[in-house]
Amino acid sequence: MKKIFNTLLAGSILLAMTTVLSGCGKENGSATPIFVDDAGSATKGAQQENGLEIDTQDVKPETNKETNKPEKTPVPDNSNKNDSAPGNTETNKNAPNEKSSEVTPAPHVTTDLEPSYGLKFKSNGDGTCKIVGIGICADKDIVIPTESPDGDTVTSIGKQAFWGLEDVDSITFVNYDYKIEKGAFQYGEFTSINFLGGNPLIGESAFSSCDDLASITFESCNIQADEYAFYSCGKDAGITFSNCSGFLDERAFQYGDFLSLSVRNCTLKIDESVFSSCDAFLSIVFADSTIEADKYAFYSCGDSAVVEMENCSIILEENAFQYSSLDSLAITGSKIEIGKSAFSSCEDLSTVQIDCESVFMDEYAFYGCEDLKTVTICETSTSDIELDDRVFQYCKRLKSVIIGDGNLTVGEYAFSGCSDDFVISIAGKNYNAKLLQYGFPQ
């Protein structure tokens, strides 16, 4: 009897230990892993179908096109030209109009363009869907549809849906109101992008490294372009904004190969470094527009570019065009505010013409523009003009400054370090730099 009892006791202990060990194995990761999706629902990382394990995670890693290896979206090296270069500043995250959750209704554009057939869709199960790939579409000029063949409304273009797209000439969005997700068209080889109407939200790096782009057009849109949206793209490209409003997030077009930028009848907020280091610009034109450009927005850009701002209200924050290669600058309109060092060290700049109702130049606005020869400010109009300290200091080749008869304030040393023989004409009277050393005599 004692032998039987000991045998039963040993068996019970063995069974208990097996149960405990089995539970510990599940608790420490031997069970099927659990994932949480974007909506917060827990799902298993794999399912069983006909005895085979099938991965349910539909996430494609970002890869390098040449090596096909995963990589992160590149962060540019902001090598500093001085202590105030872009890499040493903090972004103003509370700038006006920045990523506003309120979307202004955009004009509905009427066009005879037919949406492309054969793209791949994924239903969300609620009457909406996303576009997830090229599918069987063979169009050379793709027109993105706003609904699927099943009648589901398109709410987004999925992450990397058209990554590395080939054998396509153009992509057109007509009255598109939803998001283009991160990297959706990255490394694409098309030559033209068109946004016509709608409220497009262009995600991070959505079109970055599209090296063949020759034309980027936004017409009648309320646009939001996230950071790096068009980073390092273009090939002698032209960018056009017409009848648009919206926000361009930091570095959206940085390092692009662009020859021209045209902005007409627009209201735009251009964030930090959006067009910085776009060093091929020959022409930058703003017309009939309201523009606010944050610090370093056009830092170190241009190739002897002609800059025209016609009939505009413009705010240029500090260092907006610093170190840019500009040939001439012409500004007309209701208001121009030029921030600290906004055009400083633009060594190729030769002429500046400004005729606005209100003119404000912060200190060092044109400091060290060594080739600047002529400046004309409101020559034939009566305007409010405020020139802060050292605005034209060390413009060594400056020969002529003409300022009209207005309400004028000039700060200290505004023209110090310039040529000794150049003439400053204010309301028809001539002065030299020494007479204005401590400001304009009232």
Short mmCIF file of C-alpha atoms in Angstrom, two decimals:
data_model
loop_
_atom_site.label_atom_id
_atom_site.label_comp_id
_atom_site.label_asym_id
_atom_site.label_seq_id
_atom_site.Cartn_x
_atom_site.Cartn_y
_atom_site.Cartn_z
CA MET A 1 0.00 0.00 0.00
CA LYS A 2 2.82 2.44 0.82
CA LYS A 3 4.43 1.68 -2.55
CA ILE A 4 1.17 2.43 -4.38
CA PHE A 5 0.72 5.71 -2.46
CA ASN A 6 4.26 6.85 -3.34
CA THR A 7 3.68 6.04 -7.01
CA LEU A 8 0.43 8.04 -7.08
CA LEU A 9 2.09 10.96 -5.28
CA ALA A 10 4.99 11.05 -7.79
CA GLY A 11 2.57 11.00 -10.71
CA SER A 12 0.58 13.91 -9.28
CA ILE A 13 3.75 15.96 -8.76
CA LEU A 14 4.92 15.23 -12.33
CA LEU A 15 1.52 16.26 -13.77
CA ALA A 16 1.54 19.54 -11.80
CA MET A 17 5.08 20.38 -12.94
CA THR A 18 4.12 19.72 -16.59
CA THR A 19 1.13 22.05 -16.30
CA VAL A 20 3.22 24.83 -14.73
CA LEU A 21 5.99 24.52 -17.30
CA SER A 22 3.46 24.57 -20.15
CA GLY A 23 1.87 27.75 -18.79
CA CYS A 24 5.25 29.41 -18.36
CA GLY A 25 6.14 28.66 -21.94
CA LYS A 26 3.08 30.51 -23.21
CA GLU A 27 3.62 33.36 -20.82
CA ASN A 28 7.19 33.87 -22.03
CA GLY A 29 6.54 34.06 -25.74
CA SER A 30 6.10 30.51 -27.07
CA ALA A 31 2.47 31.25 -27.92
CA THR A 32 1.39 32.95 -31.14
CA PRO A 33 2.38 36.66 -30.85
CA ILE A 34 -0.28 39.34 -30.51
CA PHE A 35 -0.17 42.65 -32.41
CA VAL A 36 -2.18 45.81 -32.02
CA ASP A 37 -3.37 47.43 -35.20
CA ASP A 38 -3.73 51.17 -35.88
CA ALA A 39 -7.26 51.15 -34.52
CA GLY A 40 -6.11 49.60 -31.26
CA SER A 41 -7.55 46.13 -31.89
CA ALA A 42 -5.45 43.15 -30.89
CA THR A 43 -4.86 40.55 -33.62
CA LYS A 44 -2.62 37.53 -33.97
CA GLY A 45 0.52 38.01 -36.01
CA ALA A 46 -0.23 34.86 -38.01
CA GLN A 47 -3.23 32.70 -38.81
CA GLN A 48 -3.56 29.02 -39.70
CA GLU A 49 -5.08 28.13 -43.05
CA ASN A 50 -5.11 24.53 -44.27
CA GLY A 51 -2.32 23.78 -41.85
CA LEU A 52 -0.06 26.61 -43.12
CA GLU A 53 0.91 29.68 -41.16
CA ILE A 54 -0.01 32.89 -43.01
CA ASP A 55 1.33 36.31 -42.01
CA THR A 56 -1.48 38.87 -41.69
CA GLN A 57 0.74 41.93 -41.27
CA ASP A 58 0.45 44.05 -44.44
CA VAL A 59 3.45 46.37 -43.86
CA LYS A 60 6.10 46.83 -46.53
CA PRO A 61 9.44 48.10 -45.24
CA GLU A 62 11.04 51.09 -46.90
CA THR A 63 13.92 49.93 -49.03
CA ASN A 64 16.80 51.33 -50.95
CA LYS A 65 15.96 51.03 -54.64
CA GLU A 66 19.47 50.02 -55.65
CA THR A 67 20.25 47.48 -52.91
CA ASN A 68 16.66 46.45 -52.10
CA LYS A 69 17.58 46.67 -48.42
CA PRO A 70 15.36 48.28 -45.80
CA GLU A 71 16.25 51.83 -44.84
CA LYS A 72 14.83 54.83 -43.06
CA THR A 73 13.74 57.96 -44.89
CA PRO A 74 16.94 60.01 -45.19
CA VAL A 75 17.36 63.03 -42.96
CA PRO A 76 19.35 65.73 -44.77
CA ASP A 77 22.66 66.96 -43.45
CA ASN A 78 22.21 70.66 -42.81
CA SER A 79 25.88 71.55 -42.99
CA ASN A 80 26.08 75.01 -41.48
CA LYS A 81 27.59 77.98 -43.28
CA ASN A 82 27.54 79.95 -40.04
CA ASP A 83 26.29 79.68 -36.51
CA SER A 84 22.75 80.54 -37.58
CA ALA A 85 22.42 77.81 -40.22
CA PRO A 86 19.21 75.72 -40.31
CA GLY A 87 20.51 72.82 -38.27
CA ASN A 88 20.94 75.02 -35.18
CA THR A 89 17.38 76.28 -34.92
CA GLU A 90 14.13 74.93 -33.61
CA THR A 91 11.02 74.77 -35.73
CA ASN A 92 8.13 76.98 -34.70
CA LYS A 93 5.45 74.36 -34.23
CA ASN A 94 2.76 76.96 -33.57
CA ALA A 95 3.10 78.88 -36.82
CA PRO A 96 -0.17 80.19 -38.26
CA ASN A 97 -2.08 77.88 -40.60
CA GLU A 98 0.25 75.01 -39.78
CA LYS A 99 -1.43 71.63 -40.23
CA SER A 100 -4.81 73.05 -39.41
CA SER A 101 -7.48 70.42 -38.76
CA GLU A 102 -10.05 72.70 -40.34
CA VAL A 103 -10.10 72.23 -44.11
CA THR A 104 -11.38 75.05 -46.27
CA PRO A 105 -13.60 73.68 -49.07
CA ALA A 106 -11.68 73.70 -52.33
CA PRO A 107 -13.22 74.61 -55.67
CA HIS A 108 -14.52 71.61 -57.57
CA VAL A 109 -12.63 71.36 -60.84
CA THR A 110 -14.51 70.21 -63.93
CA THR A 111 -12.47 68.15 -66.36
CA ASP A 112 -13.01 65.58 -69.10
CA LEU A 113 -10.24 63.36 -67.73
CA GLU A 114 -11.38 59.79 -67.15
CA PRO A 115 -10.11 57.91 -64.08
CA SER A 116 -7.71 55.09 -64.76
CA TYR A 117 -8.92 51.49 -64.71
CA GLY A 118 -7.22 48.48 -63.16
CA LEU A 119 -5.62 49.94 -60.04
CA LYS A 120 -5.58 47.75 -56.94
CA PHE A 121 -7.96 48.67 -54.10
CA LYS A 122 -8.43 47.43 -50.56
CA SER A 123 -11.86 47.83 -48.99
CA ASN A 124 -12.17 49.17 -45.45
CA GLY A 125 -15.51 47.40 -45.10
CA ASP A 126 -17.47 50.59 -44.44
CA GLY A 127 -18.06 51.94 -47.92
CA THR A 128 -14.54 53.34 -48.16
CA CYS A 129 -11.28 51.96 -49.50
CA LYS A 130 -7.61 52.71 -50.14
CA ILE A 131 -5.55 52.35 -53.28
CA VAL A 132 -2.72 49.91 -52.60
CA GLY A 133 -1.01 49.33 -55.94
CA ILE A 134 -0.80 49.64 -59.70
CA GLY A 135 -2.75 46.42 -60.23
CA ILE A 136 -3.31 45.71 -63.94
CA CYS A 137 -3.47 49.37 -64.97
CA ALA A 138 -1.42 49.96 -68.12
CA ASP A 139 -2.09 53.70 -68.57
CA LYS A 140 0.87 55.93 -69.38
CA ASP A 141 -1.02 58.91 -67.93
CA ILE A 142 -2.66 57.78 -64.71
CA VAL A 143 -5.69 59.65 -63.38
CA ILE A 144 -6.26 58.65 -59.76
CA PRO A 145 -9.93 57.67 -59.19
CA THR A 146 -11.95 58.89 -56.22
CA GLU A 147 -13.86 55.63 -55.89
CA SER A 148 -13.29 51.93 -56.56
CA PRO A 149 -15.13 49.87 -59.22
CA ASP A 150 -17.30 48.57 -56.35
CA GLY A 151 -18.39 52.11 -55.47
CA ASP A 152 -16.26 52.50 -52.32
CA THR A 153 -14.99 56.04 -51.74
CA VAL A 154 -11.20 56.33 -51.80
CA THR A 155 -9.89 57.70 -48.49
CA SER A 156 -6.15 57.24 -49.03
CA ILE A 157 -3.35 55.92 -51.18
CA GLY A 158 -1.50 53.37 -49.11
CA LYS A 159 2.04 53.51 -47.86
CA GLN A 160 4.49 52.80 -50.71
CA ALA A 161 1.59 51.80 -52.96
CA PHE A 162 3.38 53.01 -56.10
CA TRP A 163 6.96 52.87 -54.84
CA GLY A 164 9.43 52.88 -57.75
CA LEU A 165 6.65 53.17 -60.34
CA GLU A 166 7.94 52.72 -63.90
CA ASP A 167 6.60 53.03 -67.47
CA VAL A 168 4.29 55.93 -66.54
CA ASP A 169 4.50 59.50 -67.84
CA SER A 170 2.18 61.42 -65.51
CA ILE A 171 0.05 61.19 -62.36
CA THR A 172 -3.05 63.40 -62.05
CA PHE A 173 -5.30 63.90 -59.02
CA VAL A 174 -8.71 65.45 -59.74
CA ASN A 175 -10.71 66.77 -56.76
CA TYR A 176 -8.76 64.46 -54.47
CA ASP A 177 -9.65 65.05 -50.80
CA TYR A 178 -7.67 62.48 -48.87
CA LYS A 179 -4.20 61.42 -47.84
CA ILE A 180 -1.32 60.15 -49.90
CA GLU A 181 0.55 58.09 -47.35
CA LYS A 182 4.25 57.99 -46.57
CA GLY A 183 6.46 57.00 -49.50
CA ALA A 184 3.45 56.27 -51.73
CA PHE A 185 5.19 57.32 -54.98
CA GLN A 186 8.78 57.46 -53.73
CA TYR A 187 11.43 56.76 -56.41
CA GLY A 188 8.79 56.93 -59.16
CA GLU A 189 10.05 57.51 -62.72
CA PHE A 190 7.19 59.62 -64.10
CA THR A 191 7.81 63.16 -65.40
CA SER A 192 4.66 65.08 -64.40
CA ILE A 193 2.40 65.44 -61.34
CA ASN A 194 -0.86 67.41 -61.41
CA PHE A 195 -3.21 68.26 -58.54
CA LEU A 196 -6.46 69.76 -59.83
CA GLY A 197 -8.96 70.81 -57.15
CA GLY A 198 -9.62 69.12 -53.84
CA ASN A 199 -7.86 69.06 -50.47
CA PRO A 200 -4.86 66.78 -50.98
CA LEU A 201 -2.81 65.79 -47.95
CA ILE A 202 0.59 64.68 -49.21
CA GLY A 203 2.37 62.51 -46.67
CA GLU A 204 6.01 62.39 -45.66
CA SER A 205 8.35 61.50 -48.54
CA ALA A 206 5.36 60.70 -50.75
CA PHE A 207 7.17 61.86 -53.90
CA SER A 208 10.74 62.09 -52.64
CA SER A 209 13.57 61.01 -54.96
CA CYS A 210 11.37 61.12 -58.07
CA ASP A 211 14.36 62.20 -60.13
CA ASP A 212 12.66 62.41 -63.55
CA LEU A 213 10.02 64.98 -62.59
CA ALA A 214 9.93 67.92 -65.00
CA SER A 215 6.61 69.48 -63.94
CA ILE A 216 4.70 69.76 -60.64
CA THR A 217 1.36 71.60 -60.84
CA PHE A 218 -1.15 72.57 -58.15
CA GLU A 219 -4.34 74.24 -59.38
CA SER A 220 -7.33 75.33 -57.28
CA CYS A 221 -6.26 73.21 -54.29
CA ASN A 222 -6.17 73.47 -50.53
CA ILE A 223 -2.89 71.67 -50.14
CA GLN A 224 -0.92 70.29 -47.23
CA ALA A 225 2.48 68.82 -48.00
CA ASP A 226 4.18 67.06 -45.10
CA GLU A 227 7.91 67.21 -44.46
CA TYR A 228 10.13 65.78 -47.19
CA ALA A 229 7.05 65.32 -49.43
CA PHE A 230 9.04 66.19 -52.59
CA TYR A 231 12.51 65.96 -51.07
CA SER A 232 15.38 65.66 -53.55
CA CYS A 233 13.16 65.29 -56.61
CA GLY A 234 12.99 66.87 -60.04
CA LYS A 235 15.09 67.24 -63.16
CA ASP A 236 15.22 70.87 -64.33
CA ALA A 237 11.61 71.00 -63.12
CA GLY A 238 9.04 73.76 -62.95
CA ILE A 239 6.68 74.14 -59.96
CA THR A 240 3.38 75.98 -60.38
CA PHE A 241 0.80 76.96 -57.73
CA SER A 242 -2.33 78.65 -59.10
CA ASN A 243 -5.42 79.67 -57.07
CA CYS A 244 -4.27 77.59 -54.12
CA SER A 245 -4.12 77.86 -50.35
CA GLY A 246 -2.38 75.72 -47.78
CA PHE A 247 0.74 74.76 -45.90
CA LEU A 248 4.09 73.36 -47.00
CA ASP A 249 5.80 71.61 -44.11
CA GLU A 250 9.50 71.86 -43.38
CA ARG A 251 11.90 70.60 -46.07
CA ALA A 252 9.00 69.63 -48.34
CA PHE A 253 10.96 70.45 -51.51
CA GLN A 254 14.48 70.61 -50.08
CA TYR A 255 17.39 69.68 -52.39
CA GLY A 256 15.08 69.56 -55.42
CA ASP A 257 16.36 70.20 -58.95
CA PHE A 258 13.99 73.01 -59.97
CA LEU A 259 14.45 75.79 -62.52
CA SER A 260 11.33 77.82 -61.75
CA LEU A 261 8.70 78.45 -59.09
CA SER A 262 5.49 80.31 -59.97
CA VAL A 263 2.87 81.15 -57.32
CA ARG A 264 -0.20 83.11 -58.49
CA ASN A 265 -3.42 84.02 -56.67
CA CYS A 266 -2.45 81.94 -53.65
CA THR A 267 -2.36 82.08 -49.87
CA LEU A 268 0.51 79.91 -48.68
CA LYS A 269 2.44 79.28 -45.49
CA ILE A 270 5.92 78.04 -46.37
CA ASP A 271 7.63 76.40 -43.40
CA GLU A 272 11.28 76.21 -42.44
CA SER A 273 13.76 75.12 -45.13
CA VAL A 274 11.03 74.12 -47.61
CA PHE A 275 13.06 75.15 -50.68
CA SER A 276 16.48 75.33 -49.06
CA SER A 277 19.43 74.11 -51.12
CA CYS A 278 17.38 74.10 -54.34
CA ASP A 279 20.36 75.59 -56.10
CA ALA A 280 19.15 75.43 -59.73
CA PHE A 281 16.36 78.05 -59.51
CA LEU A 282 16.54 80.65 -62.28
CA SER A 283 13.15 82.25 -61.56
CA ILE A 284 10.99 82.65 -58.44
CA VAL A 285 7.71 84.51 -58.98
CA PHE A 286 4.92 85.38 -56.55
CA ALA A 287 1.97 87.33 -57.98
CA ASP A 288 -1.31 88.51 -56.42
CA SER A 289 -0.64 86.34 -53.39
CA THR A 290 -0.32 86.34 -49.61
CA ILE A 291 2.83 84.54 -48.56
CA GLU A 292 4.46 83.81 -45.24
CA ALA A 293 7.86 82.16 -45.56
CA ASP A 294 9.44 80.84 -42.37
CA LYS A 295 13.12 81.02 -41.51
CA TYR A 296 15.50 79.44 -44.03
CA ALA A 297 12.58 78.81 -46.42
CA PHE A 298 14.80 79.51 -49.45
CA TYR A 299 18.18 79.26 -47.73
CA SER A 300 21.11 78.79 -50.11
CA CYS A 301 18.97 78.40 -53.22
CA GLY A 302 19.08 79.70 -56.77
CA ASP A 303 21.55 80.09 -59.62
CA SER A 304 21.59 83.85 -60.27
CA ALA A 305 17.82 83.70 -59.90
CA VAL A 306 15.44 86.53 -60.71
CA VAL A 307 12.98 86.99 -57.81
CA GLU A 308 9.72 88.87 -58.45
CA MET A 309 6.95 89.50 -55.92
CA GLU A 310 4.18 91.39 -57.69
CA ASN A 311 1.11 92.83 -55.96
CA CYS A 312 1.63 90.68 -52.87
CA SER A 313 1.55 90.75 -49.11
CA ILE A 314 4.78 89.08 -48.04
CA ILE A 315 6.35 88.10 -44.73
CA LEU A 316 9.88 86.67 -44.94
CA GLU A 317 11.19 85.42 -41.62
CA GLU A 318 14.84 85.55 -40.60
CA ASN A 319 17.43 84.05 -42.96
CA ALA A 320 14.69 83.27 -45.51
CA PHE A 321 16.97 83.71 -48.56
CA GLN A 322 20.34 83.85 -46.81
CA TYR A 323 23.32 82.72 -48.92
CA SER A 324 21.13 82.39 -52.03
CA SER A 325 22.41 83.10 -55.53
CA LEU A 326 20.06 85.85 -56.73
CA ASP A 327 20.50 88.31 -59.58
CA SER A 328 17.69 90.76 -58.84
CA LEU A 329 14.80 91.33 -56.43
CA ALA A 330 11.60 93.26 -57.26
CA ILE A 331 8.71 93.59 -54.79
CA THR A 332 5.38 95.42 -55.16
CA GLY A 333 2.14 95.21 -53.20
CA SER A 334 0.54 96.11 -49.91
CA LYS A 335 3.17 94.90 -47.45
CA ILE A 336 6.66 93.48 -47.26
CA GLU A 337 8.31 92.40 -44.02
CA ILE A 338 11.90 91.28 -44.43
CA GLY A 339 13.23 89.48 -41.37
CA LYS A 340 16.67 89.53 -39.80
CA SER A 341 19.39 88.54 -42.28
CA ALA A 342 16.71 87.44 -44.76
CA PHE A 343 18.90 88.30 -47.77
CA SER A 344 22.25 88.56 -46.05
CA SER A 345 25.30 87.28 -47.93
CA CYS A 346 23.42 86.98 -51.23
CA GLU A 347 26.66 87.87 -52.95
CA ASP A 348 25.33 87.84 -56.56
CA LEU A 349 22.39 90.16 -55.88
CA SER A 350 22.84 93.35 -57.92
CA THR A 351 19.53 95.27 -57.80
CA VAL A 352 16.69 95.67 -55.31
CA GLN A 353 13.43 97.45 -56.17
CA ILE A 354 10.62 97.75 -53.62
CA ASP A 355 7.34 99.64 -53.95
CA CYS A 356 4.84 98.72 -51.24
CA GLU A 357 2.46 100.57 -48.94
CA SER A 358 4.34 99.25 -45.90
CA VAL A 359 8.01 98.28 -45.85
CA PHE A 360 9.87 96.84 -42.88
CA MET A 361 13.43 95.54 -42.94
CA ASP A 362 14.83 93.95 -39.81
CA GLU A 363 18.48 94.28 -38.88
CA TYR A 364 21.08 92.84 -41.27
CA ALA A 365 18.38 92.29 -43.92
CA PHE A 366 20.83 92.72 -46.82
CA TYR A 367 24.06 92.54 -44.85
CA GLY A 368 27.13 91.61 -46.88
CA CYS A 369 25.49 91.58 -50.33
CA GLU A 370 28.80 92.37 -51.96
CA ASP A 371 27.59 92.84 -55.57
CA LEU A 372 24.57 94.98 -54.69
CA LYS A 373 24.78 98.21 -56.69
CA THR A 374 21.35 99.89 -56.73
CA VAL A 375 18.45 100.00 -54.27
CA THR A 376 15.13 101.74 -54.88
CA ILE A 377 12.48 101.89 -52.14
CA CYS A 378 9.06 103.44 -52.83
CA GLU A 379 10.57 106.09 -55.13
CA THR A 380 7.26 107.50 -56.39
CA SER A 381 4.92 106.66 -53.50
CA THR A 382 4.29 107.81 -49.95
CA SER A 383 4.73 104.76 -47.74
CA ASP A 384 5.62 103.68 -44.22
CA ILE A 385 9.27 102.63 -44.38
CA GLU A 386 11.31 101.26 -41.50
CA LEU A 387 14.92 100.24 -42.01
CA ASP A 388 16.46 98.67 -38.89
CA ASP A 389 20.10 98.67 -37.86
CA ARG A 390 22.77 97.59 -40.36
CA VAL A 391 20.28 96.63 -43.09
CA PHE A 392 22.77 97.32 -45.90
CA GLN A 393 25.99 97.13 -43.93
CA TYR A 394 29.06 95.99 -45.90
CA CYS A 395 27.35 96.15 -49.29
CA LYS A 396 30.69 97.32 -50.61
CA ARG A 397 29.72 98.01 -54.22
CA LEU A 398 26.55 99.93 -53.43
CA LYS A 399 26.43 103.05 -55.62
CA SER A 400 22.88 104.36 -55.42
CA VAL A 401 20.02 104.24 -52.92
CA ILE A 402 16.77 106.06 -53.72
CA ILE A 403 14.04 106.31 -51.08
CA GLY A 404 10.78 108.17 -51.72
CA ASP A 405 8.93 110.74 -49.63
CA GLY A 406 7.25 108.70 -46.92
CA ASN A 407 7.17 108.08 -43.21
CA LEU A 408 10.79 106.95 -42.89
CA THR A 409 12.76 105.48 -39.98
CA VAL A 410 16.41 104.45 -40.41
CA GLY A 411 18.37 102.55 -37.76
CA GLU A 412 22.01 102.88 -36.80
CA TYR A 413 24.82 101.99 -39.19
CA ALA A 414 22.32 101.12 -41.90
CA PHE A 415 24.89 101.83 -44.64
CA SER A 416 28.19 101.51 -42.77
CA GLY A 417 30.98 99.63 -44.48
CA CYS A 418 29.70 100.66 -47.92
CA SER A 419 31.54 102.74 -50.50
CA ASP A 420 32.47 106.23 -49.25
CA ASP A 421 31.29 107.97 -52.41
CA PHE A 422 27.86 106.49 -52.94
CA VAL A 423 24.76 108.69 -52.69
CA ILE A 424 21.59 108.09 -50.69
CA SER A 425 18.65 110.08 -52.03
CA ILE A 426 15.73 110.50 -49.60
CA ALA A 427 12.71 112.49 -50.73
CA GLY A 428 14.88 114.26 -53.31
CA LYS A 429 17.69 115.19 -50.90
CA ASN A 430 21.12 113.60 -51.02
CA TYR A 431 22.96 112.09 -48.06
CA ASN A 432 26.00 109.91 -47.49
CA ALA A 433 26.49 106.98 -45.15
CA LYS A 434 28.23 109.10 -42.50
CA LEU A 435 25.31 111.51 -42.21
CA LEU A 436 22.98 108.56 -41.62
CA GLN A 437 25.32 106.74 -39.24
CA TYR A 438 22.97 107.18 -36.29
CA GLY A 439 19.73 107.14 -38.23
CA PHE A 440 17.75 109.49 -40.43
CA PRO A 441 17.67 113.04 -39.02
CA GLN A 442 14.09 114.06 -38.41
#
